[in-house]
Amino acid sequence: MENYDVIIVGAGAAGLFCAGVAGQLGRRVLLLDHAEILGEKIRISGGGRCNFTNLHSSPKNFLSMNPHFVKGPLARYTSQHFINLVQEYGVAFHEKHQGQLFCDGSAKAIIELLLKECQIGHVELRHPIAVQAISQHESSWLVNTHQGDFLGSNLVIATGGLPVPAIGASDFALQFAKQQNIPIVDPRPALVPLAFTSGIFSSMEEFAGLSVTVEISAGSAKKHYGQGHFREDLLITHKGLSGPAVLQASSYWREGETLQIVWFDASKWREICDADTNRARTVDNLLTEFFPARLAREFARQLGLQDKKWAEVSSKNKAALLDLLAHWSVKPAGTLGWNKAEVMAGGVDTTALDSRTMMVKSQPGLFFIGECIDVTGHLGGHNFQWAWSSAYVCAHGLL
Ligand SMILES: Cc1cc2nc3c(=O)[nH]c(=O)nc-3n(C[C@H](O)[C@H](O)[C@H](O)COP(=O)(O)OP(=O)(O)OC[C@H]3O[C@@H](n4cnc5c(N)ncnc54)[C@H](O)[C@@H]3O)c2cc1C
């Protein structure tokens, strides 16, 4: 039977990076994946350009039942470390929005970089391969596959989360953790569009495709992951709401809760309303200072104020309009689910892991890294940064 220092299951972002680092530290590494094509999530990420990290990645960009857990790994392997690696490989990139770094060309450059790192580390990569069972064999881990059995002194589970099952996502990490009596924080789709059963506008079709910068809040300060506040673009879709604002908020949102949306800058609105020169303008027309004309008319219509001159609007209706647009509260029916989610919130409970190494405290030699852990990044490159940081500390912490 083949014997390795470490067997890594899952050759996505975290598994490939961990394998490369461990191999280059002199470990004999076997990396297994059930997928025919490797790195599919990296390939489709960032619209095909892979938002591979964020210049400002810090613990406040992550959700976890234990928000302190990420501090050590993120400090030891920072976004700058990964940027240095990307630069070593001559991969051209640019900053898009709030520190988000994207490849200038295809995301494939990141997959090639990771594969090259594995090659330098003499990693033995086998795929597609089906892992049938894993058990403990004396002080090692025995991995049974349809291509034979392998023995590893260390076992790293890097099989990611549940989003996008069509490209190889599975619940392997969660099932294996349960088998090992390791606690799980319930998994939920995150960074996901939200659906509504009752129409939030008179016709979703009519407004689908419109985008507005809003302030959005979701979650509750004292429960779960706390409350998230974002100022980002919201996109109206045929099914509900999406765009960066809603994706960010979705990670904090739970079934039955409402979302709070501030559609416009209330102080700028007051200035516009107070200007004498605007008295003769209609409500719809005043609202076009903030919204596309169709949406401006819809908001005026919701209060029966369409085509009404501002000077003729009662104080009560003025207050109602301000209230509508500064305190819009809606209850989503649900998320669009795992097929549309970018990440999984929840996963292996961090209380079971040592944040210095990602090792299961009660089971020396067993590690979990990447998205399968209860650590979820905000939109903007933070999830890949977590994959790199958790993989790096694990590779250095192998027994
Ligand atoms: C559409 C989309 C766009 C995204 N864009 C970005 C972005 O731009 N920036 C960002 O930071 N994050 C982005 N993400 C999130 C990011 O892709 C993930 O957080 C990241 O890939 C997680 O890395 P991972 O290694 O933990 O898991 P993955 O990259 O998902 O890798 C898991 C690997 O395990 C393998 N595997 C699964 N089950 C088994 C099994 N039973 N046996 C063997 N192998 C198995 C899979 O085939 C896969 O290769 C995006 C996600 C999606 C879905």
PDB file of C-alpha atoms in Angstrom, residues 132-362:
ATOM      1  CA  GLN A 132     -15.111   5.152  -0.885  1.00  0.00           C
ATOM      2  CA  ALA A 133     -14.196   5.108   2.790  1.00  0.00           C
ATOM      3  CA  ILE A 134     -11.767   6.632   5.252  1.00  0.00           C
ATOM      4  CA  SER A 135     -10.769   5.005   8.508  1.00  0.00           C
ATOM      5  CA  GLN A 136      -8.052   5.239  11.092  1.00  0.00           C
ATOM      6  CA  HIS A 137      -5.304   2.661  10.838  1.00  0.00           C
ATOM      7  CA  GLU A 138      -3.006   2.812  13.870  1.00  0.00           C
ATOM      8  CA  SER A 139      -1.762   6.407  13.852  1.00  0.00           C
ATOM      9  CA  SER A 140      -2.450   6.906  10.114  1.00  0.00           C
ATOM     10  CA  TRP A 141      -5.492   7.450   7.877  1.00  0.00           C
ATOM     11  CA  LEU A 142      -6.504   4.728   5.453  1.00  0.00           C
ATOM     12  CA  VAL A 143      -8.263   6.033   2.349  1.00  0.00           C
ATOM     13  CA  ASN A 144     -10.056   3.417   0.223  1.00  0.00           C
ATOM     14  CA  THR A 145     -10.711   4.457  -3.368  1.00  0.00           C
ATOM     15  CA  HIS A 146     -11.815   2.692  -6.517  1.00  0.00           C
ATOM     16  CA  GLN A 147      -8.174   2.907  -7.626  1.00  0.00           C
ATOM     17  CA  GLY A 148      -6.768   1.245  -4.515  1.00  0.00           C
ATOM     18  CA  ASP A 149      -5.977   2.060  -0.909  1.00  0.00           C
ATOM     19  CA  PHE A 150      -3.644   4.774   0.375  1.00  0.00           C
ATOM     20  CA  LEU A 151      -2.209   5.461   3.787  1.00  0.00           C
ATOM     21  CA  GLY A 152      -1.454   8.953   5.068  1.00  0.00           C
ATOM     22  CA  SER A 153       0.062  10.209   8.319  1.00  0.00           C
ATOM     23  CA  ASN A 154      -2.096  13.318   7.875  1.00  0.00           C
ATOM     24  CA  LEU A 155      -5.503  13.688   6.232  1.00  0.00           C
ATOM     25  CA  VAL A 156      -6.744  17.064   4.940  1.00  0.00           C
ATOM     26  CA  ILE A 157     -10.371  17.484   3.908  1.00  0.00           C
ATOM     27  CA  ALA A 158     -10.667  20.270   1.332  1.00  0.00           C
ATOM     28  CA  THR A 159     -13.861  19.310  -0.493  1.00  0.00           C
ATOM     29  CA  GLY A 160     -15.468  22.773  -0.273  1.00  0.00           C
ATOM     30  CA  GLY A 161     -19.114  23.624   0.232  1.00  0.00           C
ATOM     31  CA  LEU A 162     -22.444  22.752  -1.379  1.00  0.00           C
ATOM     32  CA  PRO A 163     -22.896  25.501  -4.006  1.00  0.00           C
ATOM     33  CA  VAL A 164     -23.124  24.533  -7.670  1.00  0.00           C
ATOM     34  CA  PRO A 165     -23.368  20.725  -7.440  1.00  0.00           C
ATOM     35  CA  ALA A 166     -23.233  20.545 -11.266  1.00  0.00           C
ATOM     36  CA  ILE A 167     -19.479  21.249 -11.140  1.00  0.00           C
ATOM     37  CA  GLY A 168     -18.540  18.773  -8.434  1.00  0.00           C
ATOM     38  CA  ALA A 169     -19.663  20.261  -5.116  1.00  0.00           C
ATOM     39  CA  SER A 170     -20.563  17.639  -2.524  1.00  0.00           C
ATOM     40  CA  ASP A 171     -21.392  17.290   1.155  1.00  0.00           C
ATOM     41  CA  PHE A 172     -18.368  15.028   1.648  1.00  0.00           C
ATOM     42  CA  ALA A 173     -16.749  17.231   4.324  1.00  0.00           C
ATOM     43  CA  LEU A 174     -19.979  17.556   6.312  1.00  0.00           C
ATOM     44  CA  GLN A 175     -20.736  13.824   6.167  1.00  0.00           C
ATOM     45  CA  PHE A 176     -17.187  12.889   7.120  1.00  0.00           C
ATOM     46  CA  ALA A 177     -17.189  15.407   9.996  1.00  0.00           C
ATOM     47  CA  LYS A 178     -20.459  13.911  11.292  1.00  0.00           C
ATOM     48  CA  GLN A 179     -18.973  10.410  11.112  1.00  0.00           C
ATOM     49  CA  GLN A 180     -16.069  11.643  13.211  1.00  0.00           C
ATOM     50  CA  ASN A 181     -18.422  13.303  15.739  1.00  0.00           C
ATOM     51  CA  ILE A 182     -17.165  16.743  14.798  1.00  0.00           C
ATOM     52  CA  PRO A 183     -19.863  19.416  15.299  1.00  0.00           C
ATOM     53  CA  ILE A 184     -21.380  21.206  12.305  1.00  0.00           C
ATOM     54  CA  VAL A 185     -22.953  24.645  12.028  1.00  0.00           C
ATOM     55  CA  ASP A 186     -26.019  24.162   9.801  1.00  0.00           C
ATOM     56  CA  PRO A 187     -25.072  24.877   6.181  1.00  0.00           C
ATOM     57  CA  ARG A 188     -27.011  27.546   4.249  1.00  0.00           C
ATOM     58  CA  PRO A 189     -26.601  29.092   0.795  1.00  0.00           C
ATOM     59  CA  ALA A 190     -24.843  32.478   1.071  1.00  0.00           C
ATOM     60  CA  LEU A 191     -23.911  35.238  -1.377  1.00  0.00           C
ATOM     61  CA  VAL A 192     -27.119  34.251  -3.103  1.00  0.00           C
ATOM     62  CA  PRO A 193     -29.998  36.174  -4.770  1.00  0.00           C
ATOM     63  CA  LEU A 194     -33.213  36.448  -2.761  1.00  0.00           C
ATOM     64  CA  ALA A 195     -36.680  35.517  -4.019  1.00  0.00           C
ATOM     65  CA  PHE A 196     -40.046  37.049  -3.167  1.00  0.00           C
ATOM     66  CA  THR A 197     -43.444  35.412  -3.527  1.00  0.00           C
ATOM     67  CA  SER A 198     -45.539  38.579  -3.340  1.00  0.00           C
ATOM     68  CA  GLY A 199     -44.533  41.241  -5.858  1.00  0.00           C
ATOM     69  CA  ILE A 200     -42.433  43.998  -4.322  1.00  0.00           C
ATOM     70  CA  PHE A 201     -43.097  46.142  -7.391  1.00  0.00           C
ATOM     71  CA  SER A 202     -46.156  46.356  -9.603  1.00  0.00           C
ATOM     72  CA  SER A 203     -44.376  44.271 -12.236  1.00  0.00           C
ATOM     73  CA  MET A 204     -41.021  42.598 -11.664  1.00  0.00           C
ATOM     74  CA  GLU A 205     -40.646  42.144 -15.462  1.00  0.00           C
ATOM     75  CA  GLU A 206     -40.868  45.876 -16.036  1.00  0.00           C
ATOM     76  CA  PHE A 207     -38.056  46.691 -13.629  1.00  0.00           C
ATOM     77  CA  ALA A 208     -35.838  43.638 -14.110  1.00  0.00           C
ATOM     78  CA  GLY A 209     -32.309  44.696 -14.980  1.00  0.00           C
ATOM     79  CA  LEU A 210     -32.438  48.059 -13.165  1.00  0.00           C
ATOM     80  CA  SER A 211     -29.648  48.690 -10.685  1.00  0.00           C
ATOM     81  CA  VAL A 212     -29.531  51.255  -7.845  1.00  0.00           C
ATOM     82  CA  THR A 213     -26.895  51.939  -5.186  1.00  0.00           C
ATOM     83  CA  VAL A 214     -28.533  51.355  -1.804  1.00  0.00           C
ATOM     84  CA  GLU A 215     -27.725  50.866   1.846  1.00  0.00           C
ATOM     85  CA  ILE A 216     -28.856  47.434   2.979  1.00  0.00           C
ATOM     86  CA  SER A 217     -28.961  45.701   6.370  1.00  0.00           C
ATOM     87  CA  ALA A 218     -29.783  42.117   7.304  1.00  0.00           C
ATOM     88  CA  GLY A 219     -29.456  39.836  10.303  1.00  0.00           C
ATOM     89  CA  SER A 220     -29.745  40.755  13.913  1.00  0.00           C
ATOM     90  CA  ALA A 221     -26.994  42.070  16.149  1.00  0.00           C
ATOM     91  CA  LYS A 222     -27.480  39.439  18.856  1.00  0.00           C
ATOM     92  CA  LYS A 223     -28.120  36.307  16.795  1.00  0.00           C
ATOM     93  CA  HIS A 224     -26.180  33.981  14.495  1.00  0.00           C
ATOM     94  CA  TYR A 225     -23.561  35.962  12.538  1.00  0.00           C
ATOM     95  CA  GLY A 226     -24.751  39.364  13.761  1.00  0.00           C
ATOM     96  CA  GLN A 227     -25.910  42.138  11.476  1.00  0.00           C
ATOM     97  CA  GLY A 228     -24.435  43.095   8.099  1.00  0.00           C
ATOM     98  CA  HIS A 229     -24.619  46.622   6.642  1.00  0.00           C
ATOM     99  CA  PHE A 230     -23.485  47.345   3.104  1.00  0.00           C
ATOM    100  CA  ARG A 231     -23.560  50.202   0.619  1.00  0.00           C
ATOM    101  CA  GLU A 232     -23.558  48.492  -2.753  1.00  0.00           C
ATOM    102  CA  ASP A 233     -25.524  48.126  -5.967  1.00  0.00           C
ATOM    103  CA  LEU A 234     -28.874  46.346  -5.849  1.00  0.00           C
ATOM    104  CA  LEU A 235     -30.182  44.654  -8.984  1.00  0.00           C
ATOM    105  CA  ILE A 236     -33.869  44.002  -9.616  1.00  0.00           C
ATOM    106  CA  THR A 237     -34.433  40.642 -11.335  1.00  0.00           C
ATOM    107  CA  HIS A 238     -37.468  38.763 -12.639  1.00  0.00           C
ATOM    108  CA  LYS A 239     -37.488  36.625  -9.506  1.00  0.00           C
ATOM    109  CA  GLY A 240     -36.567  39.147  -6.835  1.00  0.00           C
ATOM    110  CA  LEU A 241     -33.448  41.029  -5.808  1.00  0.00           C
ATOM    111  CA  SER A 242     -29.797  40.417  -6.519  1.00  0.00           C
ATOM    112  CA  GLY A 243     -26.619  42.406  -7.169  1.00  0.00           C
ATOM    113  CA  PRO A 244     -23.722  42.858  -4.723  1.00  0.00           C
ATOM    114  CA  ALA A 245     -25.905  44.562  -2.058  1.00  0.00           C
ATOM    115  CA  VAL A 246     -28.347  41.658  -1.837  1.00  0.00           C
ATOM    116  CA  LEU A 247     -25.692  38.933  -2.169  1.00  0.00           C
ATOM    117  CA  GLN A 248     -23.801  40.464   0.767  1.00  0.00           C
ATOM    118  CA  ALA A 249     -26.986  40.818   2.842  1.00  0.00           C
ATOM    119  CA  SER A 250     -28.077  37.246   2.045  1.00  0.00           C
ATOM    120  CA  SER A 251     -25.195  35.821   4.079  1.00  0.00           C
ATOM    121  CA  TYR A 252     -26.651  37.444   7.223  1.00  0.00           C
ATOM    122  CA  TRP A 253     -30.316  36.862   6.375  1.00  0.00           C
ATOM    123  CA  ARG A 254     -32.377  34.002   7.892  1.00  0.00           C
ATOM    124  CA  GLU A 255     -35.799  32.664   6.869  1.00  0.00           C
ATOM    125  CA  GLY A 256     -38.616  34.807   8.217  1.00  0.00           C
ATOM    126  CA  GLU A 257     -36.471  37.905   8.743  1.00  0.00           C
ATOM    127  CA  THR A 258     -36.844  41.207   6.924  1.00  0.00           C
ATOM    128  CA  LEU A 259     -34.238  43.161   4.963  1.00  0.00           C
ATOM    129  CA  GLN A 260     -33.916  46.904   5.474  1.00  0.00           C
ATOM    130  CA  ILE A 261     -33.121  48.996   2.433  1.00  0.00           C
ATOM    131  CA  VAL A 262     -32.375  52.710   2.261  1.00  0.00           C
ATOM    132  CA  TRP A 263     -32.993  53.567  -1.355  1.00  0.00           C
ATOM    133  CA  PHE A 264     -31.563  57.062  -1.344  1.00  0.00           C
ATOM    134  CA  ASP A 265     -29.577  59.645   0.547  1.00  0.00           C
ATOM    135  CA  ALA A 266     -32.296  61.184   2.739  1.00  0.00           C
ATOM    136  CA  SER A 267     -30.353  64.400   3.407  1.00  0.00           C
ATOM    137  CA  LYS A 268     -29.864  65.018  -0.320  1.00  0.00           C
ATOM    138  CA  TRP A 269     -33.591  64.308  -0.802  1.00  0.00           C
ATOM    139  CA  ARG A 270     -34.477  66.942   1.814  1.00  0.00           C
ATOM    140  CA  GLU A 271     -32.258  69.503   0.056  1.00  0.00           C
ATOM    141  CA  ILE A 272     -33.992  68.797  -3.245  1.00  0.00           C
ATOM    142  CA  CYS A 273     -37.428  68.981  -1.655  1.00  0.00           C
ATOM    143  CA  ASP A 274     -36.680  72.240   0.167  1.00  0.00           C
ATOM    144  CA  ALA A 275     -35.477  74.073  -2.943  1.00  0.00           C
ATOM    145  CA  ASP A 276     -38.178  76.551  -4.098  1.00  0.00           C
ATOM    146  CA  THR A 277     -37.189  75.916  -7.697  1.00  0.00           C
ATOM    147  CA  ASN A 278     -38.385  72.327  -7.351  1.00  0.00           C
ATOM    148  CA  ARG A 279     -41.926  73.091  -6.158  1.00  0.00           C
ATOM    149  CA  ALA A 280     -43.379  72.863  -9.637  1.00  0.00           C
ATOM    150  CA  ARG A 281     -41.710  69.533 -10.432  1.00  0.00           C
ATOM    151  CA  THR A 282     -43.709  66.326 -10.126  1.00  0.00           C
ATOM    152  CA  VAL A 283     -42.838  63.710  -7.528  1.00  0.00           C
ATOM    153  CA  ASP A 284     -41.796  61.281 -10.295  1.00  0.00           C
ATOM    154  CA  ASN A 285     -39.504  63.891 -11.747  1.00  0.00           C
ATOM    155  CA  LEU A 286     -37.887  64.724  -8.382  1.00  0.00           C
ATOM    156  CA  LEU A 287     -37.232  61.029  -7.790  1.00  0.00           C
ATOM    157  CA  THR A 288     -35.324  60.756 -11.067  1.00  0.00           C
ATOM    158  CA  GLU A 289     -32.522  62.552  -9.185  1.00  0.00           C
ATOM    159  CA  PHE A 290     -31.956  59.102  -7.615  1.00  0.00           C
ATOM    160  CA  PHE A 291     -33.627  56.476  -9.789  1.00  0.00           C
ATOM    161  CA  PRO A 292     -34.132  55.531 -13.414  1.00  0.00           C
ATOM    162  CA  ALA A 293     -37.415  57.140 -14.604  1.00  0.00           C
ATOM    163  CA  ARG A 294     -39.407  53.884 -14.593  1.00  0.00           C
ATOM    164  CA  LEU A 295     -38.495  53.129 -11.000  1.00  0.00           C
ATOM    165  CA  ALA A 296     -39.018  56.760  -9.906  1.00  0.00           C
ATOM    166  CA  ARG A 297     -42.570  56.555 -11.244  1.00  0.00           C
ATOM    167  CA  GLU A 298     -43.149  53.219  -9.525  1.00  0.00           C
ATOM    168  CA  PHE A 299     -42.179  54.617  -6.106  1.00  0.00           C
ATOM    169  CA  ALA A 300     -44.431  57.670  -6.646  1.00  0.00           C
ATOM    170  CA  ARG A 301     -47.236  55.333  -7.774  1.00  0.00           C
ATOM    171  CA  GLN A 302     -46.948  53.182  -4.653  1.00  0.00           C
ATOM    172  CA  LEU A 303     -48.208  56.191  -2.649  1.00  0.00           C
ATOM    173  CA  GLY A 304     -50.593  57.453  -5.345  1.00  0.00           C
ATOM    174  CA  LEU A 305     -48.344  60.461  -5.985  1.00  0.00           C
ATOM    175  CA  GLN A 306     -47.507  59.969  -9.657  1.00  0.00           C
ATOM    176  CA  ASP A 307     -47.745  63.154 -11.765  1.00  0.00           C
ATOM    177  CA  LYS A 308     -48.433  65.161  -8.597  1.00  0.00           C
ATOM    178  CA  LYS A 309     -46.627  68.515  -8.267  1.00  0.00           C
ATOM    179  CA  TRP A 310     -44.396  68.637  -5.210  1.00  0.00           C
ATOM    180  CA  ALA A 311     -46.065  71.858  -4.011  1.00  0.00           C
ATOM    181  CA  GLU A 312     -49.398  70.006  -3.903  1.00  0.00           C
ATOM    182  CA  VAL A 313     -48.201  67.027  -1.843  1.00  0.00           C
ATOM    183  CA  SER A 314     -49.454  67.029   1.757  1.00  0.00           C
ATOM    184  CA  SER A 315     -46.957  66.919   4.650  1.00  0.00           C
ATOM    185  CA  LYS A 316     -48.317  63.486   5.556  1.00  0.00           C
ATOM    186  CA  ASN A 317     -47.609  62.129   2.082  1.00  0.00           C
ATOM    187  CA  LYS A 318     -44.179  63.779   2.030  1.00  0.00           C
ATOM    188  CA  ALA A 319     -43.361  61.988   5.292  1.00  0.00           C
ATOM    189  CA  ALA A 320     -44.753  58.714   3.885  1.00  0.00           C
ATOM    190  CA  LEU A 321     -42.563  58.993   0.796  1.00  0.00           C
ATOM    191  CA  LEU A 322     -39.463  59.642   2.876  1.00  0.00           C
ATOM    192  CA  ASP A 323     -40.380  56.728   5.103  1.00  0.00           C
ATOM    193  CA  LEU A 324     -40.902  54.410   2.122  1.00  0.00           C
ATOM    194  CA  LEU A 325     -37.541  55.184   0.592  1.00  0.00           C
ATOM    195  CA  ALA A 326     -35.460  55.504   3.750  1.00  0.00           C
ATOM    196  CA  HIS A 327     -36.946  52.550   5.662  1.00  0.00           C
ATOM    197  CA  TRP A 328     -37.982  50.009   3.053  1.00  0.00           C
ATOM    198  CA  SER A 329     -38.510  46.755   4.861  1.00  0.00           C
ATOM    199  CA  VAL A 330     -39.211  43.554   2.927  1.00  0.00           C
ATOM    200  CA  LYS A 331     -39.445  39.897   3.805  1.00  0.00           C
ATOM    201  CA  PRO A 332     -37.841  37.611   1.212  1.00  0.00           C
ATOM    202  CA  ALA A 333     -39.543  34.241   0.693  1.00  0.00           C
ATOM    203  CA  GLY A 334     -36.211  32.471   0.433  1.00  0.00           C
ATOM    204  CA  THR A 335     -32.926  32.248  -1.429  1.00  0.00           C
ATOM    205  CA  LEU A 336     -32.436  30.943  -4.962  1.00  0.00           C
ATOM    206  CA  GLY A 337     -30.648  27.964  -3.405  1.00  0.00           C
ATOM    207  CA  TRP A 338     -27.419  26.050  -3.908  1.00  0.00           C
ATOM    208  CA  ASN A 339     -27.350  26.354  -7.693  1.00  0.00           C
ATOM    209  CA  LYS A 340     -27.156  30.136  -7.498  1.00  0.00           C
ATOM    210  CA  ALA A 341     -25.152  30.559  -4.267  1.00  0.00           C
ATOM    211  CA  GLU A 342     -21.476  31.523  -4.436  1.00  0.00           C
ATOM    212  CA  VAL A 343     -20.608  30.053  -1.070  1.00  0.00           C
ATOM    213  CA  MET A 344     -21.812  27.959   1.825  1.00  0.00           C
ATOM    214  CA  ALA A 345     -22.325  29.611   5.208  1.00  0.00           C
ATOM    215  CA  GLY A 346     -21.923  27.213   8.124  1.00  0.00           C
ATOM    216  CA  GLY A 347     -19.911  24.005   7.949  1.00  0.00           C
ATOM    217  CA  VAL A 348     -17.407  22.369  10.273  1.00  0.00           C
ATOM    218  CA  ASP A 349     -17.689  24.158  13.616  1.00  0.00           C
ATOM    219  CA  THR A 350     -14.512  26.124  14.301  1.00  0.00           C
ATOM    220  CA  THR A 351     -14.662  25.241  18.004  1.00  0.00           C
ATOM    221  CA  ALA A 352     -13.481  21.766  16.955  1.00  0.00           C
ATOM    222  CA  LEU A 353     -10.405  23.141  15.133  1.00  0.00           C
ATOM    223  CA  ASP A 354      -7.082  24.651  16.136  1.00  0.00           C
ATOM    224  CA  SER A 355      -6.854  27.944  14.231  1.00  0.00           C
ATOM    225  CA  ARG A 356      -3.035  27.722  14.147  1.00  0.00           C
ATOM    226  CA  THR A 357      -3.136  24.615  11.971  1.00  0.00           C
ATOM    227  CA  MET A 358      -6.784  23.790  11.074  1.00  0.00           C
ATOM    228  CA  MET A 359      -6.276  20.456  12.864  1.00  0.00           C
ATOM    229  CA  VAL A 360      -9.197  18.827  14.647  1.00  0.00           C
ATOM    230  CA  LYS A 361      -8.326  19.286  18.309  1.00  0.00           C
ATOM    231  CA  SER A 362      -9.574  15.842  19.303  1.00  0.00           C
TER     232      SER A 362
END
